[in-house]
Coordinates of C-alpha atoms and ligand atoms in Angstrom, one line a residue:
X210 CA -40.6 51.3 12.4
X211 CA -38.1 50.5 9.6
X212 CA -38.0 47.2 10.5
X213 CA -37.3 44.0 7.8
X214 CA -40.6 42.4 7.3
X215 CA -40.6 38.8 5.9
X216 CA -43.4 37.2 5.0
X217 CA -43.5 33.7 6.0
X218 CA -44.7 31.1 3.4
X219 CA -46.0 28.2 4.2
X220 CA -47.8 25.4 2.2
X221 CA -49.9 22.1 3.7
X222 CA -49.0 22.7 7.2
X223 CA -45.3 23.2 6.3
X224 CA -43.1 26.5 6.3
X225 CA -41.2 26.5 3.2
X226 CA -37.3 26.8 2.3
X227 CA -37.5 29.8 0.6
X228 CA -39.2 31.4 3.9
X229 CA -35.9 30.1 5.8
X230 CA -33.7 31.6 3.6
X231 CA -35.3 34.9 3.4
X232 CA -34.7 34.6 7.4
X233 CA -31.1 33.8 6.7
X234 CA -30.8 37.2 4.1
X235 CA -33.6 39.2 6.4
X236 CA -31.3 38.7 9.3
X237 CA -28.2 40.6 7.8
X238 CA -30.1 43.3 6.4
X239 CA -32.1 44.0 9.5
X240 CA -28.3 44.5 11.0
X241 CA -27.0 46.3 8.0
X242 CA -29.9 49.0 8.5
X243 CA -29.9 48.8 12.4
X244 CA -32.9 47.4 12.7
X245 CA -34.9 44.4 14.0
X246 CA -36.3 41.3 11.7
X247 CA -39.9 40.3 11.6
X248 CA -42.0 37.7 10.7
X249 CA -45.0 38.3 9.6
X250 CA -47.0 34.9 9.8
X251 CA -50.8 35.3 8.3
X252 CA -52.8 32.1 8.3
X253 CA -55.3 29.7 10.1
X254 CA -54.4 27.5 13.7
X255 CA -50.4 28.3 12.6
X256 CA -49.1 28.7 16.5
X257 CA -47.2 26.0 16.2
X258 CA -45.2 28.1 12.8
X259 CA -45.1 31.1 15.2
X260 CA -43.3 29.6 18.0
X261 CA -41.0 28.4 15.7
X262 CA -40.2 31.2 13.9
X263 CA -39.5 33.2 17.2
X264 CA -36.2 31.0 17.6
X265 CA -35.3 32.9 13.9
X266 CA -36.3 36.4 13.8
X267 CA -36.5 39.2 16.6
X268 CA -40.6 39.8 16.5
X269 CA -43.2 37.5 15.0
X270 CA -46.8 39.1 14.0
X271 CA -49.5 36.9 13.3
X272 CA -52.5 37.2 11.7
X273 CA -55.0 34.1 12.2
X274 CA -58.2 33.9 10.2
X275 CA -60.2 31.2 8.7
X276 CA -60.1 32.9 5.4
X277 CA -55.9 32.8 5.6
X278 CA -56.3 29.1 5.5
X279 CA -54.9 28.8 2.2
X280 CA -52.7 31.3 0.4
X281 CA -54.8 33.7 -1.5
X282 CA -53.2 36.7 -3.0
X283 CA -56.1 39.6 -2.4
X284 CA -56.6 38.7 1.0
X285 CA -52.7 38.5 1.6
X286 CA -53.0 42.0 0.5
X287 CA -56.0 43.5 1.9
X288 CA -53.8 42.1 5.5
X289 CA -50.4 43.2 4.3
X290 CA -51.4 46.8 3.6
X291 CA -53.1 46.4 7.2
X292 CA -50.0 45.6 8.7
X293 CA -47.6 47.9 6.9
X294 CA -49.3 51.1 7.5
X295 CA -49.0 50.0 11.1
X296 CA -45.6 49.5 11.4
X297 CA -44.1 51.2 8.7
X298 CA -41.4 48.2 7.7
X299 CA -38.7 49.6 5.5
X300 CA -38.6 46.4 3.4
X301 CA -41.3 43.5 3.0
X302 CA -39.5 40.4 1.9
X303 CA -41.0 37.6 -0.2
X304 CA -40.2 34.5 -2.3
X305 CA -39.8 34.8 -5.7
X306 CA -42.2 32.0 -6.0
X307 CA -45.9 31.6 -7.3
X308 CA -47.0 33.3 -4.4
X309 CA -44.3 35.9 -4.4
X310 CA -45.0 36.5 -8.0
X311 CA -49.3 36.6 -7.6
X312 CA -48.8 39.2 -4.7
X313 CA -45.6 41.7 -4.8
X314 CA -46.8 43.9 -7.6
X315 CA -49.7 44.8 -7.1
X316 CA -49.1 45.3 -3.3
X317 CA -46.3 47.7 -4.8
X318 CA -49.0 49.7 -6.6
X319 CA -50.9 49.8 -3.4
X320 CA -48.9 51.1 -0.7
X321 CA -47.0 52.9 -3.8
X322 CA -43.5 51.2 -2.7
X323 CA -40.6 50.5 -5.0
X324 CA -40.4 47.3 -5.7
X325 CA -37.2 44.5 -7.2
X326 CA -37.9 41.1 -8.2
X327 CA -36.2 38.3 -8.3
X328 CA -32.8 38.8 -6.6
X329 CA -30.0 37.3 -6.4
X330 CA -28.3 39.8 -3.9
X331 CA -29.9 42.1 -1.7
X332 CA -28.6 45.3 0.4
X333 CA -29.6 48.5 2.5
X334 CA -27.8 51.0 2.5
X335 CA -28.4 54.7 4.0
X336 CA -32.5 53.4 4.1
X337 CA -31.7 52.4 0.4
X338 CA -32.2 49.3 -1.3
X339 CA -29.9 48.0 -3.8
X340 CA -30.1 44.7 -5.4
X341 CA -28.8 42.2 -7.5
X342 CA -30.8 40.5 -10.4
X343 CA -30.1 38.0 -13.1
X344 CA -31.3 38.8 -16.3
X345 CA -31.2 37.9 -20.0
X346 CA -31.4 34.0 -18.5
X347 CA -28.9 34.8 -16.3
X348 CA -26.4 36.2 -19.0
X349 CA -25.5 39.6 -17.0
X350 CA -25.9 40.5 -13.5
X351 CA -27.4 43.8 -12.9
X352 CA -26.8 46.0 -10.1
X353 CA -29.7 48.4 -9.4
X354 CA -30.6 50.4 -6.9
X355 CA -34.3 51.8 -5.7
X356 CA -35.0 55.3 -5.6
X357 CA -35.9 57.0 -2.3
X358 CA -39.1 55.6 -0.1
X359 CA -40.4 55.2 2.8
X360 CA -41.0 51.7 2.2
X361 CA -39.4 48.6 -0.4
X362 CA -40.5 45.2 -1.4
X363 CA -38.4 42.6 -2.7
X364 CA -38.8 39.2 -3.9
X365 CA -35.6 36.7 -3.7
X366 CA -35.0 33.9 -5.4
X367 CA -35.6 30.4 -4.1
X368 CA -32.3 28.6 -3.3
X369 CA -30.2 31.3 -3.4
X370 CA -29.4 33.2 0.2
X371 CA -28.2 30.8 2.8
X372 CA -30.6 29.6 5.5
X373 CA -28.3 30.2 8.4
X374 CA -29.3 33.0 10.9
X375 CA -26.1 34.1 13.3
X376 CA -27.8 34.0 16.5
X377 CA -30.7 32.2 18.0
X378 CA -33.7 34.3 18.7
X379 CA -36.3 35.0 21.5
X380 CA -38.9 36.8 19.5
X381 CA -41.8 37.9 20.6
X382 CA -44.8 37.0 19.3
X383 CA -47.6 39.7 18.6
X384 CA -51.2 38.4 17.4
X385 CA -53.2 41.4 15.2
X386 CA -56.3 41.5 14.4
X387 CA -57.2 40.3 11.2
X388 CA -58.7 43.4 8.8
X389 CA -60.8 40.8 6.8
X390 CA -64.4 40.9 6.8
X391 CA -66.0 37.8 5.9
X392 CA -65.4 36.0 3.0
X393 CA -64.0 37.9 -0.4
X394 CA -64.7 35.6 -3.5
X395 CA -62.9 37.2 -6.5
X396 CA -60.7 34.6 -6.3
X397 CA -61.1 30.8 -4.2
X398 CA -58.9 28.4 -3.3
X399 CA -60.6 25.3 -4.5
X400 CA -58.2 21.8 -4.0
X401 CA -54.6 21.6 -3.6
X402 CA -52.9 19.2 -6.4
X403 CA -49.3 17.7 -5.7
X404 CA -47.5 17.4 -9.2
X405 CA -46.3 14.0 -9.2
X406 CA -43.2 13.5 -8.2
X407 CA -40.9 10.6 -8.0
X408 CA -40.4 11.2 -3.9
X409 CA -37.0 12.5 -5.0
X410 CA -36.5 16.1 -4.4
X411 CA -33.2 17.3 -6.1
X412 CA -33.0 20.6 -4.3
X413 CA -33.0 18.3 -1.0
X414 CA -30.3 16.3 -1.3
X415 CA -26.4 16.4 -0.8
X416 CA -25.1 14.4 -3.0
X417 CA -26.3 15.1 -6.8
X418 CA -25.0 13.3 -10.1
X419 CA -26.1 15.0 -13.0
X420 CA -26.3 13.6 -16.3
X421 CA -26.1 15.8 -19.7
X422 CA -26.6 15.1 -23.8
X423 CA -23.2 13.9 -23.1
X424 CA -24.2 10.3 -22.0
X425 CA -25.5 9.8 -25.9
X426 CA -28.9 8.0 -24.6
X427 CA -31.1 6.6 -22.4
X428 CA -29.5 3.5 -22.4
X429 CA -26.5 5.0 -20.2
X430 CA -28.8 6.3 -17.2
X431 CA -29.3 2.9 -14.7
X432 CA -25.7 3.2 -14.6
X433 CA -25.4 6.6 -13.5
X434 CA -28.3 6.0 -11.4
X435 CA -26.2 3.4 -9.5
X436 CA -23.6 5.5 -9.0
X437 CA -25.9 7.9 -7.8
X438 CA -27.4 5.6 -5.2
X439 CA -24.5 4.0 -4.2
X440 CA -23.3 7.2 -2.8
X441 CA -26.1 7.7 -1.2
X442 CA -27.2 10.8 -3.5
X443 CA -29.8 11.7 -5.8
X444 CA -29.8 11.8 -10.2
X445 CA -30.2 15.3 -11.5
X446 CA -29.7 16.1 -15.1
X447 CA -29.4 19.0 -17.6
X448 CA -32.1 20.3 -19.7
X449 CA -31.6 18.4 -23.3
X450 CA -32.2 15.4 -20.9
X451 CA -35.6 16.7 -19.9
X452 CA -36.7 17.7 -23.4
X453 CA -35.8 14.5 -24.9
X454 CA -37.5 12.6 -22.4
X455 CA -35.0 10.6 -21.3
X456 CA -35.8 11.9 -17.4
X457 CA -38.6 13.7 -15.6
X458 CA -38.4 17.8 -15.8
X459 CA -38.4 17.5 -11.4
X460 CA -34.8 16.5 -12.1
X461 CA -33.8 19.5 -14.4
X462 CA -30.8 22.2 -12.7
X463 CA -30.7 25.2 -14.5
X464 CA -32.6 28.5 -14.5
X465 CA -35.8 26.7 -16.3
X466 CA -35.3 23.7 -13.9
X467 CA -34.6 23.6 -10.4
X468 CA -31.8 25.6 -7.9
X469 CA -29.1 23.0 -6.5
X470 CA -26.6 23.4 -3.9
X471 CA -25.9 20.0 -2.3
X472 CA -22.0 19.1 -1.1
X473 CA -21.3 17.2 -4.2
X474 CA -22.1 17.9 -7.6
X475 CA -20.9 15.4 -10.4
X476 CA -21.9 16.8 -13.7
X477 CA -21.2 13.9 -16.6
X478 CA -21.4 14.7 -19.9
X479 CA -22.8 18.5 -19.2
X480 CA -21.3 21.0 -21.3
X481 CA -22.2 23.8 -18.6
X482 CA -23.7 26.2 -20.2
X483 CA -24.6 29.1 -18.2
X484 CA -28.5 28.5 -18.1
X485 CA -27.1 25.0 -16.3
X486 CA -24.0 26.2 -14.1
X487 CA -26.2 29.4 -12.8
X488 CA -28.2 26.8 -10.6
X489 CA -25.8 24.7 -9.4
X490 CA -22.6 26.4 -8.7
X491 CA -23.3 27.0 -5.2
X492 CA -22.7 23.6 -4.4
X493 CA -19.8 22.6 -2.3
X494 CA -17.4 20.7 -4.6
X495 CA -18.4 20.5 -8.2
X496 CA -16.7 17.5 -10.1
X497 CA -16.9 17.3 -13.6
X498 CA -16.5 14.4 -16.1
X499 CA -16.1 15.3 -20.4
X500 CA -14.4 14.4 -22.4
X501 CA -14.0 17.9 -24.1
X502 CA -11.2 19.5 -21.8
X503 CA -12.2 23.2 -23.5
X504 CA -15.8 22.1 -21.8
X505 CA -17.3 25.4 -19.7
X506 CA -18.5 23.5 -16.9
X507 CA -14.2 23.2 -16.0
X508 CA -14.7 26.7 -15.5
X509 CA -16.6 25.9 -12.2
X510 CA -15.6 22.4 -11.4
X511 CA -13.4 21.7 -8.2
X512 CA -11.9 18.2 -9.9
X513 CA -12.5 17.4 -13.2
X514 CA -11.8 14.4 -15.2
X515 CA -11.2 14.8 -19.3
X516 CA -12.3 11.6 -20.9
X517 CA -15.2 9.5 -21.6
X518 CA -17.7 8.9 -19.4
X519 CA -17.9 5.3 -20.8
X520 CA -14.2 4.7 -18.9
X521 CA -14.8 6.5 -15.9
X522 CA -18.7 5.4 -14.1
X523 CA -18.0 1.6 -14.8
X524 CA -15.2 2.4 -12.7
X525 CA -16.9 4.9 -10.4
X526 CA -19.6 2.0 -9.8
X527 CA -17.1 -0.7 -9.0
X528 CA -15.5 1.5 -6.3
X529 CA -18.9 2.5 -4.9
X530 CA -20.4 -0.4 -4.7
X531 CA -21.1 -1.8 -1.1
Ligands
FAD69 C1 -34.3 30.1 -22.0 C2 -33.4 28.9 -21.8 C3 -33.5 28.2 -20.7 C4 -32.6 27.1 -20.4 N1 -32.7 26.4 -19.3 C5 -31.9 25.4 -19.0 C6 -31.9 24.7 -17.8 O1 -32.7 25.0 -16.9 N2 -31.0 23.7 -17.6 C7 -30.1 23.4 -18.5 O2 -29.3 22.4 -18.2 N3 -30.1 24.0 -19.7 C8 -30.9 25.0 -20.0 N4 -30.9 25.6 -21.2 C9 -30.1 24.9 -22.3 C10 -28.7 25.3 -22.2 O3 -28.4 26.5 -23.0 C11 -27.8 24.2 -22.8 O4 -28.2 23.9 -24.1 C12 -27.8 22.9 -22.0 O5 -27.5 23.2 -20.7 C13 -26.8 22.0 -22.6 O6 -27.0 20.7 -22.0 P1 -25.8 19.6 -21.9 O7 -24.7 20.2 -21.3 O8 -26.4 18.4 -21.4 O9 -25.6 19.3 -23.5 P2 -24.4 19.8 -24.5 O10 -24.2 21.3 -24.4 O11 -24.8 19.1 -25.7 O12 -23.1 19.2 -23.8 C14 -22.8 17.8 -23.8 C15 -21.4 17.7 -23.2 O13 -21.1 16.3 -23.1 C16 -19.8 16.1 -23.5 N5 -19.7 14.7 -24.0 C17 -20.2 14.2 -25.1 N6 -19.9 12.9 -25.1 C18 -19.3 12.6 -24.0 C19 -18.8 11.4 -23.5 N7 -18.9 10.2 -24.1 N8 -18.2 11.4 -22.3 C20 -18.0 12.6 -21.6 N9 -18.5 13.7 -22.1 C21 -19.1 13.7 -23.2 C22 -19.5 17.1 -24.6 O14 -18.1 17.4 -24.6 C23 -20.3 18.3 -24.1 O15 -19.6 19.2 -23.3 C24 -31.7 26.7 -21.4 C25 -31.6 27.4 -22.6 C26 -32.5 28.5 -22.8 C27 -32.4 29.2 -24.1

């Protein structure tokens, strides 16, 4: 009772990041509040997930059931409620992710839980939930806090809270009995479609140069790329990039693209506006190149370098090159 619940989400027989890092944040809050962490792992022939998950959290409750094969948010529910009313978590953790987003509300409404989406920073204190959320596109950062309940849910967002858990775990595992009865069709599952990708993932890698309107065109991007690959890390780029086609939108950082935190970030020819820096200035060293030396994105830059980018990457590649 009053235990952190996180719900584990996993896609095409992997667990995802964001379940890893709600480990990471479920871990501290569990200790904040006293309290143990769980996992709560629904699905179909996941024993393998659960035995991993017991290394990262202090109990692990699965449910297996052919009909959990896939994500599917009103069976997720109909087990969820199942599972709360049992043990009477004080928060239920989950991604602020499609799945996140399809379930959290209306399981709010259901078990008639406060719920806070989206955050950026999480706490309990006194039995309390407070929060922190990003809002206006990440203009102002607002503090709330929930009013008194028995019971919270909480969605985080991806790439945010670190992955780390402090101590390596023994958790038991508990297998319940699944509250489903036979199929439910409101809604199917019917085929899983990959959106094609360029087998880069920018939210993966280390080592990130970014490219902004800054570069003037197209015509300025195999360089950058070589850079890029010479060091061994990925191209990224802002969103004016995306919308003028110049690169695919999997490369976008910012709050419309995708969360980075690799060690380096080299941002060329990004202005760093806010929508940009929000998703990126987690990463370890931040080096910027503009040639504007009133640019924003000095504001969060560990080294930067004021001038062209046409006199510093032909340089870059020379000195990078193996
Ligand atoms: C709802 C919403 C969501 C958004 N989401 C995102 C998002 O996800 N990601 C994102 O990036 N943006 C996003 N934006 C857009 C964001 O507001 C900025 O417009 C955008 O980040 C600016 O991109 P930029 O820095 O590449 O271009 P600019 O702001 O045009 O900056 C270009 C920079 O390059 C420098 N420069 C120019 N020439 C050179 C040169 N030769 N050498 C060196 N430096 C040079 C300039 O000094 C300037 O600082 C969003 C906006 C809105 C309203």
């Amino acid at each position: 009772m009053g235990e952190v619940f996180v719900l584990v989400e996993h896609r095409q027989g992997k667990i995802r990041d964001v379940t890893q890092e709600m480990l990471g944040a479920g871990e501290k809050l569990a200790a904040q509040q006293g309290t143990v962490l769980t996992a709560v792992l629904l699905g179909k022939g996941v024993k393998n997930f659960a035995d991993e998950l017991a290394t990262r959290a202090a109990k692990v409750l699965v449910v297996e059931d052919e009909n959990l094969e896939h994500f599917n948010s009103i069976l997720y529910q109909k087990v969820l409620t199942s599972l709360i009313s049992k043990h009477q978590p004080l928060l239920t953790l989950m991604g602020h992710t499609a799945f996140g987003m399809d379930l959290a509300a209306s399981l709010s409404v259901e078990m008639g839980f406060p719920m806070v989406t989206d955050c950026i920073g999480l706490s309990l204190e006194n039995g309390r939930v407070k929060a922190t959320r990003s809002i206006y596109g990440g203009k102002v950062n607002a503090n709330v806090s929930l009013k008194n309940s028995q019971g919270y849910i909480a969605t985080i967002r991806p790439g945010v809270f670190s992955p780390k858990v402090l101590t390596e775990k023994k958790g038991g595992i508990t297998i319940e009995p699944s509250p489903l009865k036979g199929m439910i069709d409101l809604k199917k599952f019917l085929e899983y479609i990959e959106a094609p990708t360029t087998g880069e993932d920018i939210t993966q890698a280390e080592i990130i140069v970014a490219v902004g309107q800054g570069i003037g065109g197209p015509e300025n991007i195999p360089m950058v790329q070589e850079v890029a690959k010479n060091l061994g890390g990925v191209l990224a780029c802002s969103r004016p990039v995306v919308d003028r086609n110049w690169l695919p939108k999997e490369r976008q950082v910012g709050i419309s693209g995708k969360t980075v935190k690799p060690k380096v970030y080299i941002a060329v020819g990004i202005s760093g506006a806010f929508q940009h820096v929000t998703a990126m200035q987690g990463s370890e060293t931040i080096i910027a190149i503009n040639k504007d030396p009133r640019a924003p994105i000095f504001g969060v830059a560990d080294y930067g370098i004021v001038d062209d980018f046409q006199n510093v990457l032909p340089v870059l590649r020379e000195k990078t090159k193996k």
